[in-house]
Amino acid sequence: MKWVCQELGMKSILLLLLAVCLCLSIGVQAQITDPSEVSALKEIRSNLIDPMKNLSNWDRGDPCSSNWTGIVCYNRTLDDGYMHVQELELLNMNLSGSLSPKLGNLTYLKILLVNGNQLTGPLPEELGYLPNLNRIQIDQNKISGELPKSFANLNKTKHFHMNNNSISGQIPHELSRLPALVHFLLDNNNLSGHLPPEFSELPNLLIIQLDNNHFDGTTIPASYSNMSKLLKIDLSSNQLSGSIPSNKFSDNMTTIILSNNSLTGNIPVNFSRLPFIERLSLADNQLNGSVPGTIWENRTLTNGHKLIFLEGNPLCSRANLNLFCGSNQDGIESEIPKNIPVSCPSQACPPSYEYPPGHPESCVCAAPLIIEYRLKSPGFLRFGPYQNGFEEYLSSGLRLNLSQLDINSVTWQEGPRLKMSLKLFPDNSSHVFNSSEVRRIWRMFTGWQVPDNDTFGPYELLDFILLDPYKKGMSKSLNLLLY
Ligand SMILES: *[C@@H]1O[C@H](CO)[C@@H](O)[C@H](O)[C@H]1NC(C)=O
Ligand SMILES: *[C@@H]1O[C@H](CO)[C@@H](O)[C@H](O)[C@H]1NC(C)=O
Ligand SMILES: *[C@@H]1O[C@H](CO)[C@@H](O)[C@H](O)[C@H]1NC(C)=O
Ligand SMILES: *[C@@H]1O[C@H](CO)[C@@H](O)[C@H](O)[C@H]1NC(C)=O
Ligand SMILES: *[C@@H]1O[C@H](CO)[C@@H](O)[C@H](O)[C@H]1NC(C)=O
Ligand SMILES: *[C@@H]1O[C@H](CO)[C@@H](O)[C@H](O)[C@H]1NC(C)=O
Ligand SMILES: *[C@@H]1O[C@H](CO)[C@@H](O)[C@H](O)[C@H]1NC(C)=O
Ligand SMILES: *[C@@H]1O[C@H](CO)[C@@H](O)[C@H](O)[C@H]1NC(C)=O
Ligand SMILES: *[C@@H]1O[C@H](CO)[C@@H](O)[C@H](O)[C@H]1NC(C)=O
Ligand SMILES: *[C@@H]1O[C@H](CO)[C@@H](O)[C@H](O)[C@H]1NC(C)=O
Ligand SMILES: *[C@@H]1O[C@H](CO)[C@@H](O)[C@H](O)[C@H]1NC(C)=O
Ligand SMILES: *[C@@H]1O[C@H](CO)[C@@H](O)[C@H](O)[C@H]1NC(C)=O
């Protein structure tokens, strides 16, 4: 050491140490995320056109430690000593370009969301080898090509949301092996051929949406009646022909939509034995046979809602079917639940404050957080019967009291999706949420930390509105959280 000092001088030693430190720290930085995932991410980005520059921070530092936009990592290093990418959230960024096969190198990925972009090109086969993938949402893009057979390996995937693309060809029957599949949404694509009868083997399937495709060949496979958990099937606007199978669908069915096909023959007697049905549409087909006398028993109009739609079929020439063959009124409408009336002194709360409807007796003015929220694929068509269950589900999911949540309005949108405007109130005694509570709630929504519920399906956060009492300081730090 002594001769080194003499040789180089103290100043040089310091410089050398500094250089070593820099090298080490750069080395550590670069090793935080698994390097094969870092190189995959770079490749994924190079295949994308990013008009709003949402991914501009993907040049800087390390994906997991430098908060790259749209990348959520596991919250600790795994046994291999690396951080790994858990979620890719590139939704609604107007990205074009294509999905890189290198997505298959993000082997720890659980959630892939690229919906609401302008992506073209095929689905890379490599996506099928992501062993941990729970959810894939590519809806509302311009993806073309066929569904890769490799997707049959996605044995943890619960949600396939691929509607509103240009996916073509047959659905590979191999997908009937998917043990976890809950939602299969491929409506508004260019799929053709027959509906795979093997889908009846999907043990957990709740929702099938394949409307607005080009399915033809035979009619609905008789085996679909064997899906015991099924709630909702929409096969409308295809080219299905033949008669409707007479087997009885699951008792839990709420929605059967077969309209705008070329179905012929009878309406099966079993269609009048579905206790929870909310919408049965057979409109605009070639049905000309018998109609079970019991079909209108108990279910002509419930609270003014039409449940059965038969218009546009030859059998409508029969006089007694007017009720179901009437004008093509849409049964899907907005419902605005009533707020609980408040019996407090009528002196107004200051602006931004109001009486929490959940505590009509307390008369404490409180400032709500306003959340614009949307259920992407609810398993029902009328909110009323599900409102209490939803309030329980969401408030407990957010770890709030039931009385802190107020549903201000609900609106059905295309899809059908259910948009809601929610108000969250601080608990009984306080006027405002404190800032850590606001952040916590924000993170629950943006991080999909409210667990999915099969009935309500996945959700998206549309807006998180901070009224004046929360604006100071808070919106800045929320923006930081938003990368
Ligand atoms: C990405 O995956 C492919 C196919 O599995 C493999 O050949 C390649 O080596 C992987 N790349 C990296 C950087 O790990
Ligand atoms: C993408 O960037 C635009 C323009 O900066 C911004 O308005 C938008 O919120 C960003 N979107 C996302 C999802 O980050
Ligand atoms: C990344 O975000 C976290 C909180 O989300 C924050 O604590 C951290 O400082 C951020 N890191 C960088 C490099 O911006
Ligand atoms: C990390 O994530 C796991 C699972 O998602 C969770 O159980 C754990 O509490 C988290 N740890 C921290 C420190 O946030
Ligand atoms: C999204 O991209 C399309 C075409 O690429 C363009 O016409 C549109 O203006 C873009 N929208 C935004 C918000 O940038
Ligand atoms: C899922 O697939 C992997 C690999 O293909 C296999 O090791 C695993 O046992 C499968 N899990 C289930 C639940 O089938
Ligand atoms: C999907 O496409 C159909 C037909 O173009 C359209 O009516 C519908 O609104 C689209 N759905 C969504 C969720 O964008
Ligand atoms: C749909 O597929 C047909 C061939 O089956 C093709 O001719 C047509 O261009 C496709 N349409 C779209 C919108 O991709
Ligand atoms: C329904 O499942 C049972 C038992 O698995 C089977 O015997 C029957 O053939 C199936 N029905 C149809 C219509 O596929
Ligand atoms: C029908 O729904 C109920 C309530 O969600 C559930 O307990 C039951 O298991 C379902 N029936 C079947 C056959 O899945
Ligand atoms: C109609 O309701 C009555 C009484 O609740 C019941 O006995 C009957 O089975 C129901 N009919 C049908 C077709 O479900
Ligand atoms: C979904 O929420 C409803 C209402 O809170 C609840 O009854 C049901 O058990 C939940 N289902 C699951 C699978 O958690």
PDB file of N, CA, C and O in Angstrom, residues 356-414:
ATOM      1  N   PRO A 356     -72.282  12.617   3.969  1.00  0.00           N
ATOM      2  CA  PRO A 356     -72.131  11.249   3.455  1.00  0.00           C
ATOM      3  C   PRO A 356     -73.465  10.507   3.537  1.00  0.00           C
ATOM      4  O   PRO A 356     -74.039  10.410   4.621  1.00  0.00           O
ATOM      5  N   PRO A 357     -73.987  10.012   2.422  1.00  0.00           N
ATOM      6  CA  PRO A 357     -75.277   9.320   2.436  1.00  0.00           C
ATOM      7  C   PRO A 357     -75.276   8.120   3.369  1.00  0.00           C
ATOM      8  O   PRO A 357     -76.326   7.742   3.881  1.00  0.00           O
ATOM      9  N   GLY A 358     -74.114   7.538   3.619  1.00  0.00           N
ATOM     10  CA  GLY A 358     -74.047   6.359   4.480  1.00  0.00           C
ATOM     11  C   GLY A 358     -74.272   6.691   5.949  1.00  0.00           C
ATOM     12  O   GLY A 358     -74.456   5.794   6.756  1.00  0.00           O
ATOM     13  N   HIS A 359     -74.198   7.974   6.310  1.00  0.00           N
ATOM     14  CA  HIS A 359     -74.398   8.365   7.709  1.00  0.00           C
ATOM     15  C   HIS A 359     -75.430   9.469   7.802  1.00  0.00           C
ATOM     16  O   HIS A 359     -75.120  10.594   8.160  1.00  0.00           O
ATOM     17  N   PRO A 360     -76.675   9.167   7.457  1.00  0.00           N
ATOM     18  CA  PRO A 360     -77.688  10.212   7.382  1.00  0.00           C
ATOM     19  C   PRO A 360     -77.858  10.930   8.730  1.00  0.00           C
ATOM     20  O   PRO A 360     -78.249  12.089   8.764  1.00  0.00           O
ATOM     21  N   GLU A 361     -77.517  10.266   9.822  1.00  0.00           N
ATOM     22  CA  GLU A 361     -77.777  10.854  11.140  1.00  0.00           C
ATOM     23  C   GLU A 361     -76.655  11.779  11.605  1.00  0.00           C
ATOM     24  O   GLU A 361     -76.868  12.662  12.428  1.00  0.00           O
ATOM     25  N   SER A 362     -75.435  11.596  11.087  1.00  0.00           N
ATOM     26  CA  SER A 362     -74.300  12.284  11.714  1.00  0.00           C
ATOM     27  C   SER A 362     -74.177  13.759  11.293  1.00  0.00           C
ATOM     28  O   SER A 362     -73.694  14.582  12.058  1.00  0.00           O
ATOM     29  N   CYS A 363     -74.606  14.094  10.084  1.00  0.00           N
ATOM     30  CA  CYS A 363     -74.591  15.477   9.620  1.00  0.00           C
ATOM     31  C   CYS A 363     -73.207  16.126   9.672  1.00  0.00           C
ATOM     32  O   CYS A 363     -73.080  17.324   9.927  1.00  0.00           O
ATOM     33  N   VAL A 364     -72.155  15.335   9.474  1.00  0.00           N
ATOM     34  CA  VAL A 364     -70.805  15.890   9.367  1.00  0.00           C
ATOM     35  C   VAL A 364     -70.518  16.094   7.884  1.00  0.00           C
ATOM     36  O   VAL A 364     -70.697  15.172   7.083  1.00  0.00           O
ATOM     37  N   CYS A 365     -70.093  17.324   7.520  1.00  0.00           N
ATOM     38  CA  CYS A 365     -69.756  17.567   6.120  1.00  0.00           C
ATOM     39  C   CYS A 365     -68.419  16.909   5.810  1.00  0.00           C
ATOM     40  O   CYS A 365     -67.458  17.058   6.561  1.00  0.00           O
ATOM     41  N   ALA A 366     -68.365  16.183   4.705  1.00  0.00           N
ATOM     42  CA  ALA A 366     -67.126  15.488   4.356  1.00  0.00           C
ATOM     43  C   ALA A 366     -66.869  15.649   2.863  1.00  0.00           C
ATOM     44  O   ALA A 366     -67.801  15.757   2.070  1.00  0.00           O
ATOM     45  N   ALA A 367     -65.582  15.673   2.500  1.00  0.00           N
ATOM     46  CA  ALA A 367     -65.211  15.795   1.086  1.00  0.00           C
ATOM     47  C   ALA A 367     -64.962  14.405   0.513  1.00  0.00           C
ATOM     48  O   ALA A 367     -64.076  13.692   0.981  1.00  0.00           O
ATOM     49  N   PRO A 368     -65.748  13.995  -0.498  1.00  0.00           N
ATOM     50  CA  PRO A 368     -65.548  12.665  -1.068  1.00  0.00           C
ATOM     51  C   PRO A 368     -64.396  12.631  -2.071  1.00  0.00           C
ATOM     52  O   PRO A 368     -64.022  13.662  -2.633  1.00  0.00           O
ATOM     53  N   LEU A 369     -63.859  11.431  -2.293  1.00  0.00           N
ATOM     54  CA  LEU A 369     -63.017  11.181  -3.461  1.00  0.00           C
ATOM     55  C   LEU A 369     -63.966  10.692  -4.548  1.00  0.00           C
ATOM     56  O   LEU A 369     -64.833   9.860  -4.274  1.00  0.00           O
ATOM     57  N   ILE A 370     -63.807  11.212  -5.745  1.00  0.00           N
ATOM     58  CA  ILE A 370     -64.720  10.825  -6.823  1.00  0.00           C
ATOM     59  C   ILE A 370     -63.982   9.900  -7.779  1.00  0.00           C
ATOM     60  O   ILE A 370     -62.908  10.245  -8.282  1.00  0.00           O
ATOM     61  N   ILE A 371     -64.541   8.746  -7.963  1.00  0.00           N
ATOM     62  CA  ILE A 371     -63.868   7.735  -8.772  1.00  0.00           C
ATOM     63  C   ILE A 371     -64.742   7.360  -9.961  1.00  0.00           C
ATOM     64  O   ILE A 371     -65.897   6.961  -9.794  1.00  0.00           O
ATOM     65  N   GLU A 372     -64.189   7.527 -11.142  1.00  0.00           N
ATOM     66  CA  GLU A 372     -64.871   7.071 -12.350  1.00  0.00           C
ATOM     67  C   GLU A 372     -64.305   5.691 -12.649  1.00  0.00           C
ATOM     68  O   GLU A 372     -63.082   5.519 -12.762  1.00  0.00           O
ATOM     69  N   TYR A 373     -65.193   4.726 -12.793  1.00  0.00           N
ATOM     70  CA  TYR A 373     -64.796   3.329 -12.721  1.00  0.00           C
ATOM     71  C   TYR A 373     -65.644   2.563 -13.713  1.00  0.00           C
ATOM     72  O   TYR A 373     -66.774   2.950 -13.992  1.00  0.00           O
ATOM     73  N   ARG A 374     -65.100   1.479 -14.256  1.00  0.00           N
ATOM     74  CA  ARG A 374     -65.901   0.731 -15.233  1.00  0.00           C
ATOM     75  C   ARG A 374     -65.674  -0.768 -15.083  1.00  0.00           C
ATOM     76  O   ARG A 374     -64.521  -1.209 -15.013  1.00  0.00           O
ATOM     77  N   LEU A 375     -66.761  -1.506 -15.028  1.00  0.00           N
ATOM     78  CA  LEU A 375     -66.677  -2.963 -15.074  1.00  0.00           C
ATOM     79  C   LEU A 375     -66.585  -3.342 -16.547  1.00  0.00           C
ATOM     80  O   LEU A 375     -67.442  -2.975 -17.338  1.00  0.00           O
ATOM     81  N   LYS A 376     -65.523  -4.080 -16.896  1.00  0.00           N
ATOM     82  CA  LYS A 376     -65.266  -4.351 -18.316  1.00  0.00           C
ATOM     83  C   LYS A 376     -66.131  -5.476 -18.852  1.00  0.00           C
ATOM     84  O   LYS A 376     -66.385  -5.543 -20.051  1.00  0.00           O
ATOM     85  N   SER A 377     -66.549  -6.367 -17.986  1.00  0.00           N
ATOM     86  CA  SER A 377     -67.335  -7.493 -18.484  1.00  0.00           C
ATOM     87  C   SER A 377     -68.161  -8.087 -17.360  1.00  0.00           C
ATOM     88  O   SER A 377     -67.906  -9.193 -16.915  1.00  0.00           O
ATOM     89  N   PRO A 378     -69.160  -7.325 -16.892  1.00  0.00           N
ATOM     90  CA  PRO A 378     -69.949  -7.848 -15.778  1.00  0.00           C
ATOM     91  C   PRO A 378     -70.745  -9.073 -16.211  1.00  0.00           C
ATOM     92  O   PRO A 378     -71.107  -9.204 -17.374  1.00  0.00           O
ATOM     93  N   GLY A 379     -71.021  -9.952 -15.267  1.00  0.00           N
ATOM     94  CA  GLY A 379     -71.757 -11.185 -15.562  1.00  0.00           C
ATOM     95  C   GLY A 379     -73.259 -11.006 -15.421  1.00  0.00           C
ATOM     96  O   GLY A 379     -73.954 -11.933 -15.060  1.00  0.00           O
ATOM     97  N   PHE A 380     -73.767  -9.793 -15.674  1.00  0.00           N
ATOM     98  CA  PHE A 380     -75.201  -9.533 -15.542  1.00  0.00           C
ATOM     99  C   PHE A 380     -75.557  -8.353 -16.438  1.00  0.00           C
ATOM    100  O   PHE A 380     -74.681  -7.666 -16.963  1.00  0.00           O
ATOM    101  N   LEU A 381     -76.860  -8.137 -16.606  1.00  0.00           N
ATOM    102  CA  LEU A 381     -77.302  -7.060 -17.485  1.00  0.00           C
ATOM    103  C   LEU A 381     -78.167  -6.028 -16.784  1.00  0.00           C
ATOM    104  O   LEU A 381     -78.529  -5.010 -17.355  1.00  0.00           O
ATOM    105  N   ARG A 382     -78.561  -6.340 -15.552  1.00  0.00           N
ATOM    106  CA  ARG A 382     -79.307  -5.356 -14.773  1.00  0.00           C
ATOM    107  C   ARG A 382     -78.583  -5.203 -13.455  1.00  0.00           C
ATOM    108  O   ARG A 382     -78.314  -6.182 -12.762  1.00  0.00           O
ATOM    109  N   PHE A 383     -78.237  -3.978 -13.127  1.00  0.00           N
ATOM    110  CA  PHE A 383     -77.399  -3.746 -11.954  1.00  0.00           C
ATOM    111  C   PHE A 383     -78.182  -3.882 -10.657  1.00  0.00           C
ATOM    112  O   PHE A 383     -77.655  -4.372  -9.649  1.00  0.00           O
ATOM    113  N   GLY A 384     -79.453  -3.470 -10.696  1.00  0.00           N
ATOM    114  CA  GLY A 384     -80.277  -3.433  -9.489  1.00  0.00           C
ATOM    115  C   GLY A 384     -80.078  -4.623  -8.547  1.00  0.00           C
ATOM    116  O   GLY A 384     -79.684  -4.448  -7.398  1.00  0.00           O
ATOM    117  N   PRO A 385     -80.296  -5.843  -9.033  1.00  0.00           N
ATOM    118  CA  PRO A 385     -80.204  -6.991  -8.132  1.00  0.00           C
ATOM    119  C   PRO A 385     -78.793  -7.220  -7.581  1.00  0.00           C
ATOM    120  O   PRO A 385     -78.622  -7.966  -6.633  1.00  0.00           O
ATOM    121  N   TYR A 386     -77.803  -6.592  -8.210  1.00  0.00           N
ATOM    122  CA  TYR A 386     -76.416  -6.840  -7.809  1.00  0.00           C
ATOM    123  C   TYR A 386     -75.817  -5.685  -7.018  1.00  0.00           C
ATOM    124  O   TYR A 386     -74.666  -5.725  -6.622  1.00  0.00           O
ATOM    125  N   GLN A 387     -76.607  -4.613  -6.848  1.00  0.00           N
ATOM    126  CA  GLN A 387     -76.031  -3.406  -6.257  1.00  0.00           C
ATOM    127  C   GLN A 387     -75.490  -3.652  -4.840  1.00  0.00           C
ATOM    128  O   GLN A 387     -74.353  -3.287  -4.529  1.00  0.00           O
ATOM    129  N   ASN A 388     -76.286  -4.313  -3.993  1.00  0.00           N
ATOM    130  CA  ASN A 388     -75.819  -4.546  -2.625  1.00  0.00           C
ATOM    131  C   ASN A 388     -74.558  -5.400  -2.612  1.00  0.00           C
ATOM    132  O   ASN A 388     -73.603  -5.101  -1.898  1.00  0.00           O
ATOM    133  N   GLY A 389     -74.564  -6.444  -3.421  1.00  0.00           N
ATOM    134  CA  GLY A 389     -73.389  -7.318  -3.502  1.00  0.00           C
ATOM    135  C   GLY A 389     -72.173  -6.550  -3.982  1.00  0.00           C
ATOM    136  O   GLY A 389     -71.065  -6.730  -3.472  1.00  0.00           O
ATOM    137  N   PHE A 390     -72.391  -5.651  -4.951  1.00  0.00           N
ATOM    138  CA  PHE A 390     -71.276  -4.866  -5.471  1.00  0.00           C
ATOM    139  C   PHE A 390     -70.718  -3.938  -4.397  1.00  0.00           C
ATOM    140  O   PHE A 390     -69.506  -3.813  -4.232  1.00  0.00           O
ATOM    141  N   GLU A 391     -71.611  -3.290  -3.662  1.00  0.00           N
ATOM    142  CA  GLU A 391     -71.160  -2.367  -2.617  1.00  0.00           C
ATOM    143  C   GLU A 391     -70.330  -3.106  -1.570  1.00  0.00           C
ATOM    144  O   GLU A 391     -69.293  -2.620  -1.118  1.00  0.00           O
ATOM    145  N   GLU A 392     -70.781  -4.310  -1.249  1.00  0.00           N
ATOM    146  CA  GLU A 392     -70.032  -5.128  -0.290  1.00  0.00           C
ATOM    147  C   GLU A 392     -68.666  -5.505  -0.855  1.00  0.00           C
ATOM    148  O   GLU A 392     -67.639  -5.380  -0.193  1.00  0.00           O
ATOM    149  N   TYR A 393     -68.704  -5.956  -2.104  1.00  0.00           N
ATOM    150  CA  TYR A 393     -67.474  -6.406  -2.758  1.00  0.00           C
ATOM    151  C   TYR A 393     -66.447  -5.281  -2.829  1.00  0.00           C
ATOM    152  O   TYR A 393     -65.293  -5.441  -2.438  1.00  0.00           O
ATOM    153  N   LEU A 394     -66.877  -4.107  -3.309  1.00  0.00           N
ATOM    154  CA  LEU A 394     -65.905  -3.040  -3.520  1.00  0.00           C
ATOM    155  C   LEU A 394     -65.433  -2.435  -2.199  1.00  0.00           C
ATOM    156  O   LEU A 394     -64.241  -2.207  -2.003  1.00  0.00           O
ATOM    157  N   SER A 395     -66.353  -2.188  -1.270  1.00  0.00           N
ATOM    158  CA  SER A 395     -65.919  -1.563  -0.028  1.00  0.00           C
ATOM    159  C   SER A 395     -64.999  -2.508   0.740  1.00  0.00           C
ATOM    160  O   SER A 395     -63.956  -2.086   1.240  1.00  0.00           O
ATOM    161  N   SER A 396     -65.322  -3.789   0.784  1.00  0.00           N
ATOM    162  CA  SER A 396     -64.417  -4.681   1.520  1.00  0.00           C
ATOM    163  C   SER A 396     -63.107  -4.831   0.761  1.00  0.00           C
ATOM    164  O   SER A 396     -62.040  -4.887   1.373  1.00  0.00           O
ATOM    165  N   GLY A 397     -63.168  -4.848  -0.589  1.00  0.00           N
ATOM    166  CA  GLY A 397     -61.939  -4.919  -1.384  1.00  0.00           C
ATOM    167  C   GLY A 397     -61.033  -3.726  -1.131  1.00  0.00           C
ATOM    168  O   GLY A 397     -59.809  -3.840  -1.184  1.00  0.00           O
ATOM    169  N   LEU A 398     -61.636  -2.571  -0.873  1.00  0.00           N
ATOM    170  CA  LEU A 398     -60.852  -1.350  -0.629  1.00  0.00           C
ATOM    171  C   LEU A 398     -60.520  -1.187   0.853  1.00  0.00           C
ATOM    172  O   LEU A 398     -59.902  -0.204   1.254  1.00  0.00           O
ATOM    173  N   ARG A 399     -60.966  -2.115   1.651  1.00  0.00           N
ATOM    174  CA  ARG A 399     -60.824  -2.062   3.112  1.00  0.00           C
ATOM    175  C   ARG A 399     -61.443  -0.774   3.665  1.00  0.00           C
ATOM    176  O   ARG A 399     -60.846  -0.032   4.430  1.00  0.00           O
ATOM    177  N   LEU A 400     -62.646  -0.481   3.215  1.00  0.00           N
ATOM    178  CA  LEU A 400     -63.428   0.639   3.744  1.00  0.00           C
ATOM    179  C   LEU A 400     -64.704   0.058   4.354  1.00  0.00           C
ATOM    180  O   LEU A 400     -65.044  -1.105   4.104  1.00  0.00           O
ATOM    181  N   ASN A 401     -65.382   0.871   5.148  1.00  0.00           N
ATOM    182  CA  ASN A 401     -66.693   0.440   5.631  1.00  0.00           C
ATOM    183  C   ASN A 401     -67.713   0.598   4.508  1.00  0.00           C
ATOM    184  O   ASN A 401     -67.593   1.500   3.681  1.00  0.00           O
ATOM    185  N   LEU A 402     -68.718  -0.247   4.559  1.00  0.00           N
ATOM    186  CA  LEU A 402     -69.769  -0.190   3.552  1.00  0.00           C
ATOM    187  C   LEU A 402     -70.348   1.223   3.447  1.00  0.00           C
ATOM    188  O   LEU A 402     -70.635   1.717   2.362  1.00  0.00           O
ATOM    189  N   SER A 403     -70.486   1.900   4.581  1.00  0.00           N
ATOM    190  CA  SER A 403     -71.126   3.217   4.587  1.00  0.00           C
ATOM    191  C   SER A 403     -70.257   4.292   3.947  1.00  0.00           C
ATOM    192  O   SER A 403     -70.716   5.401   3.698  1.00  0.00           O
ATOM    193  N   GLN A 404     -68.987   3.994   3.671  1.00  0.00           N
ATOM    194  CA  GLN A 404     -68.106   5.005   3.069  1.00  0.00           C
ATOM    195  C   GLN A 404     -68.260   5.083   1.553  1.00  0.00           C
ATOM    196  O   GLN A 404     -67.723   5.985   0.921  1.00  0.00           O
ATOM    197  N   LEU A 405     -68.957   4.103   0.980  1.00  0.00           N
ATOM    198  CA  LEU A 405     -69.090   4.050  -0.478  1.00  0.00           C
ATOM    199  C   LEU A 405     -70.484   4.499  -0.887  1.00  0.00           C
ATOM    200  O   LEU A 405     -71.484   4.027  -0.345  1.00  0.00           O
ATOM    201  N   ASP A 406     -70.532   5.411  -1.865  1.00  0.00           N
ATOM    202  CA  ASP A 406     -71.818   5.802  -2.441  1.00  0.00           C
ATOM    203  C   ASP A 406     -71.725   5.681  -3.957  1.00  0.00           C
ATOM    204  O   ASP A 406     -70.800   6.215  -4.569  1.00  0.00           O
ATOM    205  N   ILE A 407     -72.654   4.948  -4.548  1.00  0.00           N
ATOM    206  CA  ILE A 407     -72.669   4.842  -6.009  1.00  0.00           C
ATOM    207  C   ILE A 407     -73.505   5.995  -6.527  1.00  0.00           C
ATOM    208  O   ILE A 407     -74.719   6.030  -6.314  1.00  0.00           O
ATOM    209  N   ASN A 408     -72.864   6.912  -7.183  1.00  0.00           N
ATOM    210  CA  ASN A 408     -73.545   8.125  -7.616  1.00  0.00           C
ATOM    211  C   ASN A 408     -74.372   7.881  -8.871  1.00  0.00           C
ATOM    212  O   ASN A 408     -75.498   8.344  -8.983  1.00  0.00           O
ATOM    213  N   SER A 409     -73.791   7.147  -9.831  1.00  0.00           N
ATOM    214  CA  SER A 409     -74.556   6.818 -11.027  1.00  0.00           C
ATOM    215  C   SER A 409     -73.948   5.602 -11.701  1.00  0.00           C
ATOM    216  O   SER A 409     -72.772   5.298 -11.504  1.00  0.00           O
ATOM    217  N   VAL A 410     -74.756   4.907 -12.471  1.00  0.00           N
ATOM    218  CA  VAL A 410     -74.248   3.819 -13.306  1.00  0.00           C
ATOM    219  C   VAL A 410     -74.803   3.991 -14.712  1.00  0.00           C
ATOM    220  O   VAL A 410     -75.931   4.454 -14.883  1.00  0.00           O
ATOM    221  N   THR A 411     -74.005   3.651 -15.707  1.00  0.00           N
ATOM    222  CA  THR A 411     -74.416   3.788 -17.101  1.00  0.00           C
ATOM    223  C   THR A 411     -73.906   2.577 -17.879  1.00  0.00           C
ATOM    224  O   THR A 411     -72.723   2.261 -17.804  1.00  0.00           O
ATOM    225  N   TRP A 412     -74.815   1.966 -18.602  1.00  0.00           N
ATOM    226  CA  TRP A 412     -74.373   0.878 -19.478  1.00  0.00           C
ATOM    227  C   TRP A 412     -73.747   1.462 -20.735  1.00  0.00           C
ATOM    228  O   TRP A 412     -74.272   2.411 -21.306  1.00  0.00           O
ATOM    229  N   GLN A 413     -72.623   0.881 -21.155  1.00  0.00           N
ATOM    230  CA  GLN A 413     -71.962   1.322 -22.384  1.00  0.00           C
ATOM    231  C   GLN A 413     -71.766   0.127 -23.310  1.00  0.00           C
ATOM    232  O   GLN A 413     -72.008  -1.010 -22.914  1.00  0.00           O
ATOM    233  N   GLU A 414     -71.306   0.401 -24.529  1.00  0.00           N
ATOM    234  CA  GLU A 414     -71.005  -0.655 -25.495  1.00  0.00           C
ATOM    235  C   GLU A 414     -70.210  -1.754 -24.826  1.00  0.00           C
ATOM    236  O   GLU A 414     -69.333  -1.480 -24.024  1.00  0.00           O
TER     237      GLU A 414
END
